[in-house]
XYZ file of C-alpha atoms in Angstrom:
669
model
C 14.848 -26.917 -26.743
C 11.280 -26.512 -26.620
C 10.310 -27.073 -30.315
C 8.637 -29.851 -31.686
C 11.547 -32.490 -31.692
C 12.100 -35.203 -34.107
C 12.130 -38.600 -32.725
C 15.309 -39.562 -33.674
C 16.962 -36.732 -32.327
C 15.028 -36.861 -28.954
C 15.965 -40.208 -28.504
C 19.743 -40.064 -29.000
C 19.864 -36.752 -26.595
C 17.804 -38.479 -24.173
C 20.155 -41.694 -24.370
C 23.252 -39.591 -24.320
C 22.109 -37.660 -21.224
C 20.722 -40.893 -19.607
C 17.259 -39.777 -19.211
C 13.663 -40.154 -20.779
C 12.805 -38.340 -23.888
C 10.239 -36.115 -22.158
C 12.734 -34.688 -19.494
C 15.459 -34.520 -22.224
C 13.147 -32.219 -23.971
C 12.761 -30.039 -20.960
C 16.420 -29.499 -20.243
C 19.033 -27.080 -21.923
C 22.354 -27.815 -22.281
C 25.945 -26.646 -23.136
C 28.300 -28.675 -24.888
C 31.875 -29.987 -25.115
C 33.141 -32.505 -27.834
C 31.931 -32.882 -31.422
C 28.474 -34.195 -32.868
C 28.107 -35.679 -36.393
C 24.805 -34.915 -38.195
C 24.219 -37.969 -40.646
C 21.674 -37.569 -43.394
C 19.598 -40.058 -45.577
C 21.792 -39.738 -48.651
C 24.862 -41.151 -46.904
C 26.533 -37.460 -46.126
C 27.747 -36.447 -42.784
C 28.752 -33.407 -41.316
C 30.908 -33.348 -37.792
C 31.085 -30.287 -36.169
C 32.926 -28.999 -32.794
C 29.759 -28.063 -30.357
C 31.872 -26.111 -27.939
C 30.928 -23.083 -29.590
C 27.243 -24.162 -30.114
C 24.918 -21.172 -29.301
C 21.776 -22.844 -29.821
C 20.248 -26.001 -31.396
C 16.870 -26.446 -32.754
C 15.464 -29.540 -34.316
C 11.802 -30.251 -35.981
C 10.409 -32.944 -38.028
C 12.041 -31.614 -41.315
C 15.535 -30.227 -40.228
C 18.119 -29.696 -37.835
C 19.188 -26.217 -37.406
C 22.447 -25.770 -35.758
C 23.858 -21.930 -34.396
C 27.246 -21.997 -33.600
C 30.366 -19.496 -33.535
C 32.015 -21.643 -36.696
C 28.895 -21.097 -39.011
C 28.335 -17.566 -37.676
C 24.227 -17.404 -38.478
C 22.570 -20.318 -39.084
C 23.035 -24.029 -40.871
C 20.145 -26.461 -41.467
C 20.438 -29.930 -42.175
C 17.488 -31.583 -43.894
C 16.488 -35.305 -44.278
C 18.445 -36.144 -41.174
C 18.777 -39.882 -40.560
C 20.414 -39.906 -37.178
C 22.732 -37.597 -34.775
C 25.886 -39.233 -33.129
C 27.382 -37.846 -30.126
C 30.973 -37.730 -28.925
C 30.609 -34.842 -26.433
C 29.826 -33.741 -22.722
C 26.723 -32.214 -22.163
C 26.203 -30.029 -19.215
C 22.851 -28.770 -17.770
C 22.388 -25.180 -17.564
C 19.450 -23.366 -15.652
C 20.693 -24.432 -12.261
C 23.829 -22.658 -10.700
C 25.188 -25.096 -7.976
C 25.905 -24.379 -4.812
C 29.068 -26.442 -3.089
C 27.787 -25.607 0.565
C 29.802 -28.618 1.996
C 33.120 -27.208 0.457
C 35.865 -26.935 2.913
C 36.646 -23.420 3.198
C 38.893 -21.885 5.879
C 38.335 -18.089 7.380
C 41.471 -17.109 5.569
C 40.675 -18.899 2.243
C 36.967 -16.966 2.517
C 39.066 -13.600 3.280
C 41.184 -13.692 0.484
C 38.108 -14.852 -2.066
C 36.138 -11.798 -0.792
C 39.493 -9.457 -1.656
C 40.089 -11.257 -5.100
C 36.257 -10.669 -5.918
C 35.686 -7.067 -4.785
C 35.308 -5.961 -8.142
C 32.302 -8.694 -8.818
C 30.837 -8.193 -5.502
C 30.951 -4.438 -6.236
C 28.986 -5.368 -9.641
C 26.623 -7.439 -7.671
C 25.695 -4.598 -4.971
C 24.996 -2.651 -8.241
C 22.646 -5.285 -9.022
C 20.977 -4.887 -5.636
C 20.417 -1.416 -5.831
C 19.070 -1.653 -9.248
C 16.290 -3.878 -8.001
C 14.934 -0.587 -6.728
C 15.683 2.022 -9.116
C 19.508 1.794 -8.323
C 21.581 3.520 -11.115
C 25.478 3.436 -12.227
C 26.213 1.934 -8.747
C 24.449 4.125 -6.661
C 21.424 3.527 -4.335
C 17.804 3.870 -5.565
C 17.305 7.371 -7.130
C 14.247 9.297 -8.639
C 14.725 8.846 -12.573
C 15.811 5.123 -12.656
C 13.086 4.543 -9.987
C 10.664 6.681 -11.859
C 11.260 4.475 -15.477
C 11.179 1.188 -13.132
C 7.757 1.924 -11.535
C 6.008 5.184 -11.837
C 5.408 5.452 -15.481
C 3.783 1.653 -15.425
C 2.806 -0.456 -12.815
C 2.307 2.097 -10.246
C -0.594 3.563 -12.456
C -1.413 0.279 -13.669
C -2.895 -0.574 -10.222
C -4.046 3.177 -9.646
C -1.709 4.263 -6.669
C -0.690 7.157 -8.852
C -1.645 8.917 -11.856
C 0.982 10.746 -14.327
C -0.324 14.367 -14.369
C 1.318 15.873 -17.415
C 2.045 14.261 -20.902
C 5.109 15.985 -21.609
C 8.608 14.713 -20.961
C 10.998 16.886 -23.338
C 14.112 15.633 -21.307
C 13.295 11.994 -22.253
C 11.857 12.852 -25.615
C 8.517 11.144 -25.278
C 4.880 11.855 -24.570
C 2.502 9.672 -22.600
C -0.724 10.174 -23.538
C -2.498 8.234 -20.444
C -1.999 5.245 -18.141
C -2.081 2.569 -20.711
C -0.346 4.388 -23.646
C 1.971 1.954 -25.603
C 4.677 4.393 -25.399
C 7.936 3.339 -26.631
C 9.962 5.577 -24.414
C 8.675 4.312 -21.171
C 6.688 1.027 -21.277
C 9.693 -1.091 -21.168
C 11.046 0.848 -18.221
C 9.833 -1.913 -15.379
C 12.523 -4.252 -17.060
C 15.552 -2.443 -16.019
C 15.330 -4.098 -12.555
C 16.376 -7.084 -14.001
C 18.707 -5.630 -16.620
C 20.757 -5.151 -13.329
C 20.799 -8.918 -12.696
C 21.683 -9.603 -15.990
C 24.719 -7.418 -16.483
C 25.815 -7.027 -12.960
C 24.866 -10.020 -11.158
C 24.924 -13.163 -13.398
C 28.679 -12.435 -14.009
C 29.411 -12.620 -10.113
C 27.141 -16.017 -9.755
C 29.368 -17.481 -12.744
C 32.726 -16.142 -11.405
C 35.262 -19.037 -10.003
C 36.062 -17.639 -6.792
C 32.417 -17.121 -5.965
C 32.276 -20.789 -4.923
C 34.728 -19.782 -1.812
C 31.764 -17.831 -0.288
C 28.631 -20.269 -0.692
C 26.445 -18.586 1.289
C 26.958 -15.131 -0.507
C 26.421 -17.085 -3.650
C 23.351 -18.406 -2.424
C 21.929 -14.802 -1.506
C 22.683 -13.668 -4.631
C 21.174 -16.600 -6.387
C 17.842 -15.926 -4.490
C 18.021 -12.274 -5.381
C 18.409 -12.969 -9.198
C 15.529 -15.406 -9.022
C 13.450 -12.947 -6.987
C 14.054 -10.066 -9.698
C 13.279 -12.848 -12.581
C 10.304 -13.600 -11.066
C 9.326 -9.948 -11.203
C 10.295 -9.545 -14.618
C 8.418 -12.301 -16.220
C 5.216 -11.491 -13.961
C 5.546 -8.057 -15.860
C 6.423 -9.475 -19.454
C 6.454 -12.876 -19.734
C 8.810 -15.457 -21.004
C 12.274 -14.378 -21.180
C 16.089 -15.825 -21.754
C 16.117 -16.540 -18.231
C 18.934 -19.647 -18.878
C 20.739 -17.432 -21.276
C 20.824 -14.389 -19.396
C 21.709 -16.625 -15.842
C 24.719 -18.262 -17.460
C 26.055 -15.011 -19.364
C 24.998 -16.063 -22.831
C 26.535 -12.603 -24.351
C 25.028 -12.558 -28.110
C 21.739 -13.373 -29.915
C 19.797 -15.530 -30.442
C 18.723 -15.622 -27.181
C 15.839 -18.425 -26.070
C 12.890 -17.225 -24.330
C 11.950 -19.706 -21.584
C 8.288 -20.266 -20.514
C 7.040 -18.601 -17.115
C 6.274 -22.537 -15.688
C 9.928 -23.311 -16.346
C 11.262 -20.418 -14.859
C 9.186 -20.679 -11.670
C 10.171 -24.129 -11.275
C 13.931 -23.503 -11.831
C 13.568 -20.913 -9.227
C 12.049 -22.742 -6.818
C 14.889 -25.487 -7.252
C 17.466 -22.408 -6.583
C 15.511 -21.319 -3.674
C 15.665 -24.649 -2.142
C 19.254 -24.960 -2.825
C 19.955 -21.743 -0.934
C 17.849 -22.587 2.157
C 20.138 -26.050 2.274
C 22.926 -23.926 2.300
C 21.790 -21.681 4.976
C 20.732 -24.201 7.052
C 24.468 -26.275 6.789
C 26.196 -22.983 7.855
C 25.131 -22.832 11.152
C 26.717 -25.849 12.501
C 29.625 -26.134 10.026
C 31.445 -22.821 9.545
C 33.793 -21.737 12.313
C 33.207 -18.387 14.267
C 35.805 -16.305 12.134
C 34.521 -17.473 8.863
C 30.970 -16.457 10.183
C 32.067 -13.219 11.068
C 33.666 -12.468 7.380
C 30.403 -13.804 6.157
C 28.526 -11.207 8.367
C 30.532 -8.325 7.503
C 30.094 -9.118 3.587
C 26.583 -9.253 3.839
C 26.527 -5.912 5.497
C 28.707 -4.379 2.833
C 27.822 -6.221 -0.393
C 24.266 -7.148 0.101
C 22.732 -4.157 2.232
C 19.333 -5.504 2.395
C 18.889 -5.897 6.210
C 17.042 -3.981 8.985
C 18.488 -2.105 12.039
C 18.189 -5.410 13.869
C 21.109 -6.844 11.276
C 23.213 -3.788 11.271
C 25.786 -5.471 13.244
C 25.575 -8.454 11.494
C 29.372 -9.489 11.468
C 28.369 -11.669 14.659
C 26.099 -13.521 12.025
C 25.812 -16.964 13.974
C 23.157 -18.142 11.552
C 21.364 -17.133 8.406
C 17.541 -17.659 9.441
C 16.804 -14.345 8.076
C 17.884 -15.523 4.674
C 15.810 -19.081 5.465
C 12.595 -16.912 6.061
C 13.269 -14.647 3.021
C 13.578 -17.552 0.818
C 10.657 -19.398 1.904
C 8.389 -16.142 1.590
C 9.398 -15.790 -1.893
C 8.584 -19.587 -2.394
C 5.264 -18.815 -0.764
C 4.492 -15.720 -2.974
C 5.299 -18.270 -5.953
C 2.804 -20.703 -4.870
C 0.215 -18.088 -4.278
C 0.782 -16.963 -7.974
C 0.342 -20.460 -9.310
C -2.843 -21.066 -7.167
C -5.332 -21.025 -10.143
C -3.167 -22.744 -12.509
C -1.313 -25.790 -10.832
C -3.418 -25.634 -7.425
C -1.957 -28.993 -6.133
C 1.540 -27.885 -6.793
C 0.835 -24.478 -5.344
C -0.380 -26.165 -2.069
C 2.575 -28.375 -1.819
C 5.047 -25.278 -2.327
C 3.011 -22.918 0.050
C 2.933 -25.519 3.096
C 6.338 -26.613 2.529
C 7.687 -22.989 2.632
C 5.310 -22.269 6.079
C 6.837 -25.293 7.634
C 10.221 -24.189 6.796
C 9.870 -21.049 8.262
C 8.617 -17.547 6.906
C 8.860 -13.711 7.845
C 6.795 -13.289 10.867
C 8.075 -9.765 12.424
C 9.371 -6.544 11.252
C 13.007 -7.411 12.346
C 13.075 -9.974 9.360
C 11.463 -7.688 6.351
C 13.964 -7.396 3.475
C 14.557 -4.169 1.487
C 16.558 -1.283 1.098
C 16.578 1.132 3.948
C 17.207 4.686 3.410
C 17.952 5.260 7.050
C 20.602 2.928 7.107
C 21.981 4.171 3.533
C 21.974 7.659 3.517
C 19.505 8.508 1.098
C 15.818 9.316 0.856
C 12.895 7.617 -0.827
C 12.967 8.625 -4.942
C 9.332 9.198 -4.571
C 10.212 12.467 -2.738
C 12.150 13.850 -5.547
C 9.494 12.642 -7.984
C 6.841 14.265 -6.398
C 9.126 17.414 -6.142
C 8.844 17.531 -9.957
C 5.193 17.379 -10.168
C 5.413 14.059 -12.128
C 3.011 12.304 -9.960
C -0.581 12.794 -8.070
C -2.446 10.328 -6.454
C -4.874 7.965 -8.130
C -8.431 8.669 -7.673
C -9.630 5.237 -7.433
C -6.700 4.658 -4.602
C -7.804 7.532 -2.558
C -11.572 6.825 -3.152
C -10.910 3.501 -1.431
C -9.083 4.805 1.456
C -11.666 7.524 2.032
C -14.188 4.960 1.939
C -12.835 2.342 4.503
C -11.641 5.722 6.766
C -8.059 4.482 6.569
C -5.405 5.624 8.807
C -3.428 6.890 5.624
C -6.038 9.540 4.994
C -5.393 11.014 8.566
C -1.652 11.926 7.738
C -0.173 10.730 4.611
C -1.569 12.949 1.663
C -2.175 16.755 1.001
C -5.272 18.347 -0.237
C -5.515 20.157 -3.415
C -2.827 22.534 -3.626
C -4.384 25.390 -5.765
C -8.410 26.406 -5.896
C -9.701 24.151 -8.699
C -12.309 25.842 -11.089
C -14.822 23.942 -12.976
C -13.742 23.090 -16.662
C -15.461 24.935 -19.486
C -15.303 21.403 -21.029
C -16.836 19.903 -18.031
C -18.782 16.754 -18.665
C -22.884 16.831 -18.529
C -23.931 16.058 -14.896
C -20.951 16.285 -12.865
C -21.768 17.873 -9.484
C -18.253 19.820 -9.375
C -18.641 23.328 -7.845
C -17.578 26.296 -9.695
C -14.760 26.602 -7.398
C -13.134 24.258 -5.175
C -11.135 26.207 -2.661
C -7.426 25.551 -2.154
C -6.751 23.035 0.516
C -10.346 21.819 0.637
C -10.358 18.608 -0.761
C -8.169 15.337 -0.914
C -8.632 14.306 -4.555
C -7.108 11.857 -7.164
C -6.536 11.855 -10.626
C -8.748 9.157 -12.641
C -6.146 6.774 -14.589
C -6.618 7.126 -17.971
C -7.676 10.438 -18.270
C -5.896 12.643 -20.855
C -3.034 14.696 -18.872
C -2.503 18.257 -19.058
C 0.601 19.923 -20.487
C 3.493 21.357 -18.067
C 4.574 20.800 -14.820
C 3.310 23.939 -13.209
C -0.114 24.163 -11.332
C -0.925 27.385 -12.925
C -0.985 25.973 -16.527
C -1.983 22.120 -15.448
C -4.572 22.110 -12.539
C -4.066 18.236 -12.519
C -0.398 19.053 -10.961
C -2.623 20.697 -7.848
C -4.185 17.249 -6.959
C -3.339 15.319 -3.928
C 0.114 14.159 -3.460
C 2.209 12.347 -0.804
C 2.639 14.646 1.873
C 6.680 14.842 1.231
C 7.716 16.340 4.748
C 5.952 13.170 6.538
C 7.025 10.766 3.980
C 10.727 11.944 4.493
C 10.650 11.890 8.137
C 9.323 8.283 8.348
C 11.990 7.010 5.923
C 9.699 4.362 4.129
C 12.142 1.455 3.093
C 11.780 0.120 -0.388
C 10.926 -3.489 0.524
C 11.405 -6.511 -1.418
C 9.739 -8.606 1.316
C 7.323 -7.171 3.871
C 5.988 -8.953 6.869
C 2.275 -7.582 6.055
C 2.506 -9.328 2.604
C 3.553 -12.840 4.122
C 0.475 -12.646 6.456
C -1.727 -11.707 3.689
C -0.350 -14.604 1.722
C -1.141 -17.000 4.552
C -4.518 -15.595 5.048
C -5.184 -16.728 1.165
C -3.614 -20.022 1.669
C -5.493 -20.576 4.687
C -8.877 -19.628 3.093
C -7.981 -21.914 0.093
C -7.844 -24.816 2.564
C -3.889 -24.917 2.764
C -2.239 -25.419 6.300
C -0.819 -22.014 6.832
C -0.372 -22.615 10.392
C -3.274 -20.432 11.548
C -6.664 -19.117 10.307
C -7.244 -16.952 7.399
C -8.566 -14.233 9.980
C -5.622 -14.431 12.304
C -3.131 -13.810 9.517
C -5.562 -11.159 7.805
C -5.696 -9.003 11.213
C -1.974 -9.254 11.590
C -1.680 -8.165 8.219
C -3.498 -5.128 8.750
C -1.676 -4.244 11.801
C 1.773 -4.456 9.947
C 0.753 -2.855 7.192
C 1.870 0.616 7.583
C 4.641 1.837 5.245
C 7.106 3.712 7.693
C 10.234 2.569 8.883
C 9.757 0.311 11.753
C 12.024 2.230 13.773
C 10.975 5.750 12.945
C 9.403 7.808 15.820
C 6.909 8.997 13.210
C 4.448 6.181 13.141
C 0.970 7.931 13.025
C -0.454 4.551 11.574
C -0.612 2.843 15.112
C -2.716 5.359 16.642
C -5.807 4.573 14.227
C -5.512 0.870 13.528
C -7.877 -0.201 16.371
C -10.600 1.739 14.944
C -9.637 0.672 11.421
C -10.073 -3.041 12.193
C -13.586 -2.629 13.178
C -14.928 -0.727 9.981
C -18.012 -2.571 9.205
C -18.882 -0.773 5.687
C -17.637 1.728 3.467
C -19.096 5.237 3.624
C -20.196 5.422 0.090
C -18.211 8.527 -0.836
C -18.327 9.304 -4.624
C -15.417 10.556 -6.600
C -16.016 13.865 -8.193
C -13.553 15.512 -10.183
C -13.024 19.259 -9.095
C -12.723 20.353 -12.941
C -15.675 18.092 -13.897
C -13.801 16.400 -16.921
C -15.177 12.952 -15.891
C -18.336 12.150 -14.545
C -18.950 11.647 -11.053
C -17.858 8.099 -9.981
C -19.917 6.097 -7.452
C -17.974 4.397 -4.863
C -16.992 0.432 -6.188
C -15.805 -0.316 -2.505
C -18.903 -2.495 -1.406
C -16.565 -4.551 1.605
C -15.869 -3.313 5.156
C -12.666 -4.199 6.824
C -13.867 -6.087 9.978
C -13.595 -10.026 9.406
C -17.036 -11.751 9.069
C -16.841 -15.637 9.529
C -20.243 -15.765 7.995
C -19.059 -14.022 4.583
C -18.514 -16.041 1.368
C -14.918 -17.242 0.596
C -15.092 -14.798 -2.273
C -15.898 -11.721 -0.018
C -13.441 -12.830 2.254
C -10.708 -12.970 -0.641
C -11.600 -9.624 -1.817
C -11.237 -8.411 1.755
C -7.716 -10.053 1.914
C -6.497 -8.811 -1.505
C -7.879 -5.383 -0.671
C -6.091 -4.969 2.422
C -2.754 -6.494 0.972
C -3.038 -3.710 -1.706
C -3.122 -1.133 0.599
C -0.508 -2.658 2.583
C 1.585 -3.127 -0.660
C 1.851 0.720 -1.430
C 3.725 1.948 -2.842
C 4.987 -1.333 -4.333
C 3.031 -1.980 -7.225
C 4.367 -5.380 -8.993
C 2.588 -7.710 -6.305
C -0.529 -5.557 -6.404
C -0.635 -5.866 -10.332
C -0.211 -9.644 -10.118
C -3.146 -9.783 -7.627
C -5.305 -7.656 -9.688
C -4.941 -9.915 -12.537
C -5.031 -13.060 -11.225
C -8.111 -12.477 -8.840
C -9.787 -9.278 -9.887
C -9.375 -7.330 -6.899
C -9.180 -4.947 -5.445
C -12.281 -3.224 -7.271
C -11.175 -0.297 -8.902
C -12.381 2.513 -11.064
C -12.313 1.339 -15.208
C -9.153 2.873 -16.554
C -10.290 5.666 -19.323
C -9.149 6.239 -22.738
C -8.106 2.591 -23.693
C -8.049 3.629 -27.341
C -4.328 4.859 -26.273
C -3.163 1.199 -25.757
C -2.347 -1.237 -28.362
C -6.077 -1.838 -29.568
C -6.484 -5.064 -27.318
C -7.954 -3.466 -23.981
C -11.603 -2.687 -23.609
C -13.260 0.416 -22.005
C -15.398 -2.430 -19.851
C -17.898 -1.211 -17.459
C -18.124 2.304 -16.941
C -18.995 1.488 -13.497
C -16.333 -0.573 -11.908
C -12.648 -2.055 -13.602
C -13.511 -5.381 -15.247
C -11.006 -8.261 -16.683
C -11.313 -6.497 -20.078
C -10.199 -3.451 -18.712
C -6.786 -4.840 -16.954
C -4.113 -4.795 -18.836
C -2.568 -8.102 -18.524
C 1.283 -7.794 -19.510
C 3.984 -5.668 -20.913
C 4.584 -5.993 -24.255
C 8.206 -6.683 -25.107
C 10.025 -3.934 -26.666
C 12.698 -5.058 -28.883
C 15.429 -2.800 -29.658
C 16.771 -4.553 -32.991
C 15.925 -6.652 -35.662
C 17.568 -9.724 -33.882
C 15.515 -9.365 -30.810
C 12.504 -9.071 -32.721
C 13.656 -12.373 -34.747
C 14.218 -14.190 -31.101
C 10.702 -13.127 -30.053
C 9.181 -14.318 -33.118
C 11.460 -17.676 -32.885
C 11.183 -18.570 -29.080
C 9.160 -15.698 -27.447
C 5.671 -16.006 -28.838
C 5.758 -20.157 -29.071
C 6.809 -19.793 -25.125
C 3.664 -17.539 -24.427
C 1.745 -19.880 -26.209
C 2.943 -23.055 -24.310
C 2.249 -21.494 -20.965
C -1.259 -21.040 -21.936
C -1.943 -24.597 -22.958
C -0.837 -23.669 -26.685
C -3.404 -21.228 -27.690
C -2.856 -18.569 -29.766
C -0.384 -15.830 -28.442
C 0.261 -12.404 -29.309
C 2.607 -9.912 -27.962
C 0.186 -7.622 -26.520
C -1.330 -5.873 -23.652
C -4.076 -8.469 -23.011
C -2.564 -11.541 -23.285
C -2.631 -13.337 -20.330
C 0.409 -14.999 -18.764
C 0.902 -18.651 -17.150
C -0.838 -18.375 -13.789
C -3.159 -15.693 -15.308
C -5.971 -18.035 -15.760
C -9.502 -16.878 -16.766
C -11.480 -18.738 -14.262
C -13.165 -18.363 -11.001
C -11.102 -17.684 -7.884
C -12.625 -20.820 -6.273
């Protein structure tokens, strides 16, 4: 209940719930019993609140939405509200981890819950492009990642505009294309439809450790989603509310509730080690292996799970990620959460990384098939950054141009593109925002002939689809240390460890070319100054925007050190783009090329500086994509107000340049 609350109603609710007014207004509740609304003219209305969907109250009226009334009922001139009900706070799913449960009871619960556990596994797969209960596959992954955030951070670029099989045209990187822009939300939709019902099932309380893991994953996905779009009906989705109207919750509230859930899960994992029988632990380990499937080869035989410390480290690492996100909007709280997370134990080695591992699940990374369709090429800014820093990936991970590229008759004035760039002679990416070609064949569309991932190597090295990678945790700790937080070491030590563990190859793959070049890379003092030249000459030559090296220099300013940390974190995250997009928006790093053709956006993104991407050229959120009039009404009723409340009640709009709660327009230090 986040609307402006009448004093009478707020005091009554606060008294009924036994809490202060401010605290009461921050809670959302489900009800059982009756309420009576007494109006100033002496009339009163009593209603059964068990079917209450939503209740809003303002200075001038109380609005009640129940199954009984169907739509809305307004009560004006309210004198007071009397209660004869029981209220249950929602938003928190309790984990009864001290419940006495025998191994036989757990085994029976797993058997009884096989359908719900199967749904939960569907949700896990859905976090990284799973579809219809299957592990990650190309089409779903493409909609979640490739059309949006992967290009917003300039890892990739879409080389053609025509997608007839999906019935849409993608004009350029920031195009507000209704056919694709909502795709990144599909990851959380899997949580909403497949995980939330499992979390709310009665028998899940007979496997509290599984419930704790699922609750963490639900919140992991929720944080990803709100970092993409902004406020959402987090509590309604979490509690399986099935019909509109849905109430959108603020980012801040979602972050705080997620943190509370993470802490509850950690307590559950701690309790488990010394309070469960060996038979019980064997069953839990088996269930994690079959119904979660996020652990590495080191935990393949997890049926002897004597402790769940790997999940404690994952939980604390997620808390640390959230704390870093908040570092500019709530620095004191961010410091507290981060230090608490590190003290509790975070991911410190490759064995404890969390993700979906193709080498164990028997599938290939979806990018291999997407590249085979010629639906992606490398982004010019990303390739140019790697070239200028002489990154190990440039030795083996990408292909050179697959066709001879001729200078276009429409080439811009001053381009240094030669008349013909011979086949296989250059590593070349495509400028994000440039108008793509038409057709998926290189003969008809030269952009298709630009650099791609080496699909053979990529398939052989089995890159996992990480949720949390040790390199990210090291860079999070490096930034925290730079901010003066107690991270258990220095910014330099974590920075260098982050680079050493940054490679995308499966840790158990025999193909790990990265490690052969890392010592030299750590000693790169300055960039090479290589300019980007479009072989077709359709965009101007672009001088390198990379002015920093790799080698740590304690004499650098804090700003330069932060740029180095975020730049290397950006490279290490590849091809996972969600976290890189958060960093780009909140810090302005890494420095990238400006995105072109911003007129294809919703009109709020500016061309900015033609020589480097600036804050007004960075898309700051994905607009909501209302699928029906009721969704649009919910957005107007609670979504836009939640956006505004998250930004100190500044006027908010459902646009691509609307800043989110943690995206503060202020210096980094």
